[in-house]
Amino acid sequence: MRASGFPIAMNIHFSKVFTLAALVAATLPLCAQQAPAAGAAPKHEDTEIYEPVPPVVTPGATDAAPPSDAIVLFNGKNLDEWVSNRDKSPAKWTVADGVLTVNKTGGNIETKRTFKNYQLHVEWKIPENITGTDQARGNSGVFLASTGGGDAGYELQVLDSYNNKTYVNGQAGSIYKQAIPLANPNRKPGEWQTYDVIWTAPVFNADGSVKTPAYATVIFNGVLVQNHFELKGETLYVGQPFYKKYDRAPIKLQAHGDRSEPISFRNIWVRELN
Ligand code: MG
């Protein structure tokens, strides 16, 4: 009788299993050590980077105030940074009490400067006594890039969407007719509202084809409403969007021309990004 009390075949089987287990056990520590075996054991310093050092930017007194590296596009005093979109003559909107108000007969206005990628802060207000409905209720817009006359370009819609039904890809916070806002954080007419925008301009090949599309991230009254949205082209009132080659472009504010009371803007600044 064998000491184990098991048949020979079973003893052989156990023997193989134990041999395999022993091999695995012996190999495991080797496997675990294989990655660092090429060099020294990893150290915390290996993943710590010291250059380039980010530039110091002094923030504003509040998060709405322009930081030290911002270009102030409207400081409440004048329209020195703006021209008429129609003919590049001095902008004809109204400046009073630190506020810029749409002059419908003055047409759209745009910045004298042109931009590629940037961070933009702009505040806007629908008049408390606003009238009208749908798209004819406080309609304006921030064109993140103005590529021509009229409404040519890429419009971030401005509208009274506090309690005003319209197509959802045309309400405040939409990329007009392309992207429905992720939420509706509108304040009541008469209250100031904010847009903070990260704009990544489209890049074109020499033949006019799109190398990389435009992207927009929009925070509306502190709420994310567009999250790195990839635009399909310029925002159009009629038809499907498409891209047209451009290099640098002004930022444009819309005088929509409907019968609503005009809306106002204040505290507009931009930080160029490269
Ligand atoms: Mg509009």
CSV table of N, CA, C and O and ligand atoms in Angstrom, one decimal, residues 139-141 155 157-158 254 256, ligand 1:
chain,number,residue,atom,x,y,z
A,139,ASN,N,-33.6,89.3,-28.4
A,139,ASN,CA,-32.6,88.6,-29.3
A,139,ASN,C,-31.4,89.5,-29.6
A,139,ASN,O,-31.5,90.6,-30.0
A,140,SER,N,-30.3,88.9,-29.2
A,140,SER,CA,-29.0,89.5,-29.7
A,140,SER,C,-28.1,88.3,-29.9
A,140,SER,O,-28.6,87.2,-30.1
A,141,GLY,N,-26.8,88.5,-29.8
A,141,GLY,CA,-25.9,87.4,-30.0
A,141,GLY,C,-24.5,87.8,-29.8
A,141,GLY,O,-24.1,89.0,-30.0
A,155,GLU,N,-22.4,82.1,-34.0
A,155,GLU,CA,-23.2,82.9,-33.0
A,155,GLU,C,-23.5,82.0,-31.7
A,155,GLU,O,-24.1,81.0,-31.8
A,157,GLN,N,-26.0,82.4,-29.0
A,157,GLN,CA,-27.3,83.1,-28.9
A,157,GLN,C,-27.5,83.9,-27.6
A,157,GLN,O,-27.2,83.3,-26.5
A,158,VAL,N,-28.0,85.1,-27.7
A,158,VAL,CA,-28.5,85.8,-26.6
A,158,VAL,C,-30.0,86.1,-26.8
A,158,VAL,O,-30.4,86.5,-27.9
A,254,GLN,N,-24.7,91.3,-31.8
A,254,GLN,CA,-25.8,91.4,-32.8
A,254,GLN,C,-26.8,92.5,-32.4
A,254,GLN,O,-27.3,92.5,-31.2
A,256,HIS,N,-30.3,92.7,-33.4
A,256,HIS,CA,-31.2,91.8,-34.1
A,256,HIS,C,-32.2,92.5,-34.9
A,256,HIS,O,-32.7,92.1,-35.9
B,1,MG,MG,-29.3,86.2,-32.0
